[in-house]
XYZ file of C-alpha atoms in Angstrom:
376
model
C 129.067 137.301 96.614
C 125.387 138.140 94.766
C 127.039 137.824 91.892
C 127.947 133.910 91.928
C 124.389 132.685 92.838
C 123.290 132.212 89.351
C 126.674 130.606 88.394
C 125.989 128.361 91.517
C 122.243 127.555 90.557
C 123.114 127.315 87.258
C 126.171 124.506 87.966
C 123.412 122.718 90.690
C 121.391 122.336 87.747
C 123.280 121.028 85.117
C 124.747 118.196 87.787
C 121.411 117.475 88.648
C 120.184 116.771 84.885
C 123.508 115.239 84.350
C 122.870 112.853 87.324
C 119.284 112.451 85.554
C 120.579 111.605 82.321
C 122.911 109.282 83.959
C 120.423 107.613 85.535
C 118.253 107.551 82.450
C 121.074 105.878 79.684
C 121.237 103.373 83.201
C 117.658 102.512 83.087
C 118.061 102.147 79.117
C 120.767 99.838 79.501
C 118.932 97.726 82.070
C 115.919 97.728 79.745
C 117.873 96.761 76.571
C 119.610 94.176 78.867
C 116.058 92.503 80.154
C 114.051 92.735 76.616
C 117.293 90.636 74.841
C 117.596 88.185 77.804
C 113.363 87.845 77.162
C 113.179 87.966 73.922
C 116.190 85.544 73.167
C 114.528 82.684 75.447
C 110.924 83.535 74.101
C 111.150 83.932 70.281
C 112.508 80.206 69.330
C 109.203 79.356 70.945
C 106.810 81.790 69.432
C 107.721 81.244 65.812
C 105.187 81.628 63.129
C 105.382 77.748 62.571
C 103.621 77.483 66.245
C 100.192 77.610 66.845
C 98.527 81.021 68.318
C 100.746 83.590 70.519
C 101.815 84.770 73.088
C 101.326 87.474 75.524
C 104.252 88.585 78.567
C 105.118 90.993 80.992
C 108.145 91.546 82.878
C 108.387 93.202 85.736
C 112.034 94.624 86.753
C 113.660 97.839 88.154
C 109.984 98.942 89.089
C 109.137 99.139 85.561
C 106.859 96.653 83.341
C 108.066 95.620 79.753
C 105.846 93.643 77.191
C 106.593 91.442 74.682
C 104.159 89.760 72.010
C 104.120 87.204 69.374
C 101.844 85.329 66.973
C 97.851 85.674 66.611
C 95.242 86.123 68.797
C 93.365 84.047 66.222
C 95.045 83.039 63.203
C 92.149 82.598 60.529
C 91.058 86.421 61.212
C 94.823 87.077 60.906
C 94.598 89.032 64.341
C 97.523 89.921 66.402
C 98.278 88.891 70.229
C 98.583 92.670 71.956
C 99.512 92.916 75.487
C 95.311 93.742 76.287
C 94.805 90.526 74.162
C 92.463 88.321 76.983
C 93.684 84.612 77.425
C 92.291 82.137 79.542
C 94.211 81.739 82.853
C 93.679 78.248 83.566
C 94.844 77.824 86.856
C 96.147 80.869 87.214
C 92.717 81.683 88.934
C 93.434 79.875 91.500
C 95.823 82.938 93.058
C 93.003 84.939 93.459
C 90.923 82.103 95.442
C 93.888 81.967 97.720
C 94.836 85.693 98.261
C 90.669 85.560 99.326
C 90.891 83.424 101.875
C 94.638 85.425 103.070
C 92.567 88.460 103.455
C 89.735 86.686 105.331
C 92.388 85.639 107.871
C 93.614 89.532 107.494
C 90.381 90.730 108.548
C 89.597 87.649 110.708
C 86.643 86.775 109.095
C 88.130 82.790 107.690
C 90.915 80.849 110.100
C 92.812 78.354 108.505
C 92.283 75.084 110.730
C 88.440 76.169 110.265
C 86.918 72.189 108.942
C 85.065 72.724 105.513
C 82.406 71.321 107.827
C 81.897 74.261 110.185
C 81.279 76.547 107.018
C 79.304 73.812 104.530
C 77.572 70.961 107.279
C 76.470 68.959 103.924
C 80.065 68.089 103.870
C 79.967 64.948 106.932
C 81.695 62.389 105.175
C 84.332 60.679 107.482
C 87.509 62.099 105.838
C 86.182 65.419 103.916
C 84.669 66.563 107.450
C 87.925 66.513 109.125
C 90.087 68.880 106.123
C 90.413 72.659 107.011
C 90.449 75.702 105.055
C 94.118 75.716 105.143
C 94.641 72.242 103.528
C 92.248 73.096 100.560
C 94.294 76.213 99.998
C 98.180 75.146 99.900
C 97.130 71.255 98.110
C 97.341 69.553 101.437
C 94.093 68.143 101.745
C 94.760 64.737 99.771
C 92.113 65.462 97.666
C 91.894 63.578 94.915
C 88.911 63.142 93.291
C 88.129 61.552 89.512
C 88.058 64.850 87.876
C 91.532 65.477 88.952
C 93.192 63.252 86.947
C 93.383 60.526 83.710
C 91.240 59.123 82.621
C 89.538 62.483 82.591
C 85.574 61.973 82.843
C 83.451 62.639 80.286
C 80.141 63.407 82.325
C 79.983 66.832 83.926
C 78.491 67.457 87.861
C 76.326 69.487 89.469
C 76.743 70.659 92.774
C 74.839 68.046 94.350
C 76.713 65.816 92.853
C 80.313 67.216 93.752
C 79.123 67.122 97.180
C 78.149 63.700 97.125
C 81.565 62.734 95.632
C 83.405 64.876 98.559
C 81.273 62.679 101.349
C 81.999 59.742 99.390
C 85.610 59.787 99.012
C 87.960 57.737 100.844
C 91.906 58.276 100.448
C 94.647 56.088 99.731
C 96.177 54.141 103.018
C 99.187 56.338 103.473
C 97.260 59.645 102.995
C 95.512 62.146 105.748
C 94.419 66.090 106.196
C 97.546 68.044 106.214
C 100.380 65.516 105.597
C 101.298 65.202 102.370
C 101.019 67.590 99.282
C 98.494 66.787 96.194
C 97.787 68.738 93.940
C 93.889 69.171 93.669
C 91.231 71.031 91.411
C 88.236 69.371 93.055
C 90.318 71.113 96.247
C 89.972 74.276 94.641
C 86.270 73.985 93.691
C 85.922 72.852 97.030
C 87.378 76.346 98.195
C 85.077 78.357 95.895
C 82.308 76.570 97.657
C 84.031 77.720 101.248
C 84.200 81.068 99.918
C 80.446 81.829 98.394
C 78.976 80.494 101.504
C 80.986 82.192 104.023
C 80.340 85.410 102.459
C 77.232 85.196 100.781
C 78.061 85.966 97.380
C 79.602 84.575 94.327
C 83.057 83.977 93.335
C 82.993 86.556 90.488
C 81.781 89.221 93.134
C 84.431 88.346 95.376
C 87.372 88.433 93.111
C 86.013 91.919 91.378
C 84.969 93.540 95.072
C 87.992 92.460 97.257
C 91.185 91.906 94.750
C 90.497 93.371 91.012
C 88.931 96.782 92.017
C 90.924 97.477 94.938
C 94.469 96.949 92.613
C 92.477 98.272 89.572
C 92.726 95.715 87.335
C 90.275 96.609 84.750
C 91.055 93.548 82.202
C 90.424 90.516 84.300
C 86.964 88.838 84.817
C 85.495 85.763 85.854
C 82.914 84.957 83.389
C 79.425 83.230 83.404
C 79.571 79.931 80.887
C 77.335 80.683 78.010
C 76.094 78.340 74.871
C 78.594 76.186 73.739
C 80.581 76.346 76.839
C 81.719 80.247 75.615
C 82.901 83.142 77.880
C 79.357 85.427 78.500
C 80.806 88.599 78.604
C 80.181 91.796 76.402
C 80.562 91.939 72.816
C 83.491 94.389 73.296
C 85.438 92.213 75.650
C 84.890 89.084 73.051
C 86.495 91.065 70.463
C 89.670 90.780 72.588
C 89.543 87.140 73.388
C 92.017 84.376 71.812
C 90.991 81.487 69.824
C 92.431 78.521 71.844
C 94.924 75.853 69.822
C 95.891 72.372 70.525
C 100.210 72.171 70.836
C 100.029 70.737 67.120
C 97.515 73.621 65.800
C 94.359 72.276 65.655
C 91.548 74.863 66.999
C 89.843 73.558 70.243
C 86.433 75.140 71.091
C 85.192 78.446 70.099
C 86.496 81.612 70.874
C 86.330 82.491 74.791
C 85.794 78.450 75.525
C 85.314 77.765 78.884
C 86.409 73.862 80.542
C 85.299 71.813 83.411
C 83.383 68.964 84.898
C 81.461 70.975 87.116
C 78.146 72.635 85.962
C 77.570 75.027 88.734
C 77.985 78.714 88.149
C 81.320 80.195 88.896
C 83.597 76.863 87.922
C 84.917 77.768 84.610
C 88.137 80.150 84.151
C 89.515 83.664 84.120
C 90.385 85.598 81.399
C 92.796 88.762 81.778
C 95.398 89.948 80.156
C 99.191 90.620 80.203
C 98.987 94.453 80.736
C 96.625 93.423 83.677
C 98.268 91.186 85.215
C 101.621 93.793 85.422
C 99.821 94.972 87.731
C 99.214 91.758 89.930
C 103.467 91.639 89.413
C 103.743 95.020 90.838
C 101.501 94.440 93.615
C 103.021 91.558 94.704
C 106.680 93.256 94.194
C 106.185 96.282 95.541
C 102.683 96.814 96.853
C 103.276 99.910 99.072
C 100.692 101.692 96.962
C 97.574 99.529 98.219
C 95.314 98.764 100.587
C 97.741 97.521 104.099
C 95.428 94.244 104.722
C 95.579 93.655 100.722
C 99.266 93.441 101.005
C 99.790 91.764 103.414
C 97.612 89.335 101.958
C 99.469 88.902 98.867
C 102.673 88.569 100.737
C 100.623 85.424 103.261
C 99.601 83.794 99.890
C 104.051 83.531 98.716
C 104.804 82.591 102.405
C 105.819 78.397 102.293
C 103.682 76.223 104.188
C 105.022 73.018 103.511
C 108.076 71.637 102.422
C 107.751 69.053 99.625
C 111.427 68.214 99.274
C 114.811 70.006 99.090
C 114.363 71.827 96.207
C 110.169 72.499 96.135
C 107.780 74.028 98.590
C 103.978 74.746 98.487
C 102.668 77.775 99.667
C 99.264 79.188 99.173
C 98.197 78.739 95.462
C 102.071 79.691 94.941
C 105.152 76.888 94.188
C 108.475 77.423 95.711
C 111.235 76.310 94.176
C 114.984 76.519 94.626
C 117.464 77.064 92.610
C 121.804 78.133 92.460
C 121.442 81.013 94.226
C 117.687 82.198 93.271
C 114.407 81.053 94.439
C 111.416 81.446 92.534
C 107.913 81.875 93.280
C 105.167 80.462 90.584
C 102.167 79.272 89.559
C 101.694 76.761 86.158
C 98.542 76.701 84.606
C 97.287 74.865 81.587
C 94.492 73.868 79.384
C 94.137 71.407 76.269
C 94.567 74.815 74.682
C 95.703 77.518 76.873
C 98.718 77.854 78.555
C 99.470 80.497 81.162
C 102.332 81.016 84.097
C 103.390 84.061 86.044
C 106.354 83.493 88.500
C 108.426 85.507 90.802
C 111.623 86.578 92.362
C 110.994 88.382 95.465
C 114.445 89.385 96.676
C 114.927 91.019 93.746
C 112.075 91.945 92.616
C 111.627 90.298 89.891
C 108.527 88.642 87.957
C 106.868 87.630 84.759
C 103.810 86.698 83.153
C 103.544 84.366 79.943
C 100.182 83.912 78.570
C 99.791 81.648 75.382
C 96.524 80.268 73.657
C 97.786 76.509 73.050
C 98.289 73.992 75.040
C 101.021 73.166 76.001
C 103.505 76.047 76.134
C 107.147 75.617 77.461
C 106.624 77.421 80.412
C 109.624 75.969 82.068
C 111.922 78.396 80.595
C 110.781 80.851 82.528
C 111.611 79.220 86.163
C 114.419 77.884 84.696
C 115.907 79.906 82.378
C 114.330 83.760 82.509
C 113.730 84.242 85.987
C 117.243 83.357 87.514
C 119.393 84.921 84.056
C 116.982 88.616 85.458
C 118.285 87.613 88.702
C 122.184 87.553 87.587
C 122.028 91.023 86.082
């Protein structure tokens, strides 16, 4: 009988490396399968007629893939690489909103908390009576001047902004909580909510509580500098886009931060698409974090209110329904940055698209990307 056992190990092994390289000319095939369905809808929009790149990640099969096209700055000649940092535009906005889902994790925020209760400068008759909750899935009715054409060319201070929130009175049809709009000045609002409830600024909050903790080591709110520039290290600059208008012309300098608000912490986030993988794979499959961090990720995708048939908000995150597949995203865009990352939770799907013009078709990707991943 002795005299078998290695001809049994040996047969146990070679199934088992069989099964492996099964598995492995699978995993291929899925990733040859993903990169053409990708790269098919990207390229025709990535050409070297277009302005700038373009930076994405796709997350499927618990693996990442990245694809990248076109410069980082075309005058220096220098490629878009997937730890080439674009401006998220309003992409940032996740990160306010998984904050205040892990305040409510650790019970330090509530939801149907009034602004009021946290800032008491904010008395005005309507802003007094919007909660925490409102600000953070666009149900506030919030509109202010800075939200929408004609855009203003003055900038505010926080004194200002404050005044404006006290001042404000909505349209007739229009309360807290019943209706959804979408709203910067809600936003700014919310990074206000979020300094003084904890003390510290936004930048500290997002690094401390969300970057560290899922180690992303390539994403960074940024003090505004001279000429409205990024003020981060020499090092990190040198991996920063130049920012193009949809017809090529350059707009601002390298690392250009935008907005009508001149208080500190009200300008973007820059990261990149290897960084922001890992935001995918938190979200996805976060069973390798922190429990309360999870779970607020997973608050932030829940829906809170139902727009219509087909669209949904939830906290920072859209819903939206389609044959068979829904997807979970968030849009962002600049005069000359475009940015979108979007999910599919049920099967654990997502993608991040990161380009440095304005304007970028992002649609494909809801539309086009995200449910053809689904199908395989």
């Amino acid at each position: 009988m002795k005299q078998w056992l290695p001809v049994r190990i040996a047969a146990v092994v070679l199934a088992v490396a069989a099964s492996a390289l099964a598995g492995a000319r699978a995993d291929s095939d899925m990733d040859a399968l993903i990169r053409d369905i990708v790269t098919s809808e990207l390229a025709p929009t990535a050409t070297a007629a277009d302005p700038g790149g373009l930076a994405a990640a796709v997350y499927a099969g618990g693996r990442l893939t990245f694809v990248n096209y076109g410069f980082a700055d075309a005058a220096a000649k220098q490629p878009v690489t997937s730890d080439t940092l674009f401006n998220l535009a309003s992409l940032r906005k996740l990160f306010e909103a998984t904050l205040v889902a892990l305040g409510t994790e650790r019970g330090e925020l509530r939801l149907d908390d009034p602004v009021g209760k946290i800032l008491p400068e904010l008395h005005g008759d309507y802003i007094s009576h919007v909660t925490v909750g409102e600000l953070v899935n666009h149900t506030s009715g919030l509109l202010l001047p800075t939200d929408h054409p004609p855009w203003p060319n003055e900038t505010f201070s926080r004194d200002q902004f404050i005044a404006m929130l006290n001042a404000w009175t909505p349209p007739e049809d229009v309360e807290p909580g019943k209706q959804r709009v979408y709203s910067h000045a809600g936003y700014v609002l919310l990074q206000l909510v979020l300094e003084r409830r904890y003390r510290m600024p936004i930048a500290t909050l997002i690094e401390s509580r969300i970057l560290k903790p899922l180690g992303m080591t390539s994403t960074f709110v940024a003090d505004r500098g001279e000429d409205n520039r990024a003020a981060m290290m020499p090092e990190i600059m040198q991996r920063m886009v130049q920012g193009y208008s949809h017809d090529g012309a350059t707009i601002g300098p390298i690392g250009d931060q935008q907005s009508y608000y001149d208080f500190p912490g009200t300008g973007q986030m820059f990261s990149s698409a290897r960084d922001l993988g890992i935001l995918l794979r938190a979200c996805l499959d976060g069973g390798v974090i922190d429990p309360e961090l999870r779970a607020a990720l997973q608050m932030t995708m829940r829906e809170s209110f139902r727009v219509d048939a087909k669209f949904g908000q939830a906290m920072a995150w859209e819903h939206v329904r389609l044959d068979g597949v829904t997807v979970i995203d968030k849009p962002g865009g600049l005069n000359n940055a475009s940015a979108y990352t979007g999910l599919v939770p049920a099967r654990r799907l997502g993608i991040v698209l990161l380009a440095n013009r304005g304007d970028y078709p992002h649609e494909i990707a809801r539309y086009r990307i995200l449910p053809a991943l689904a199908r395989l």
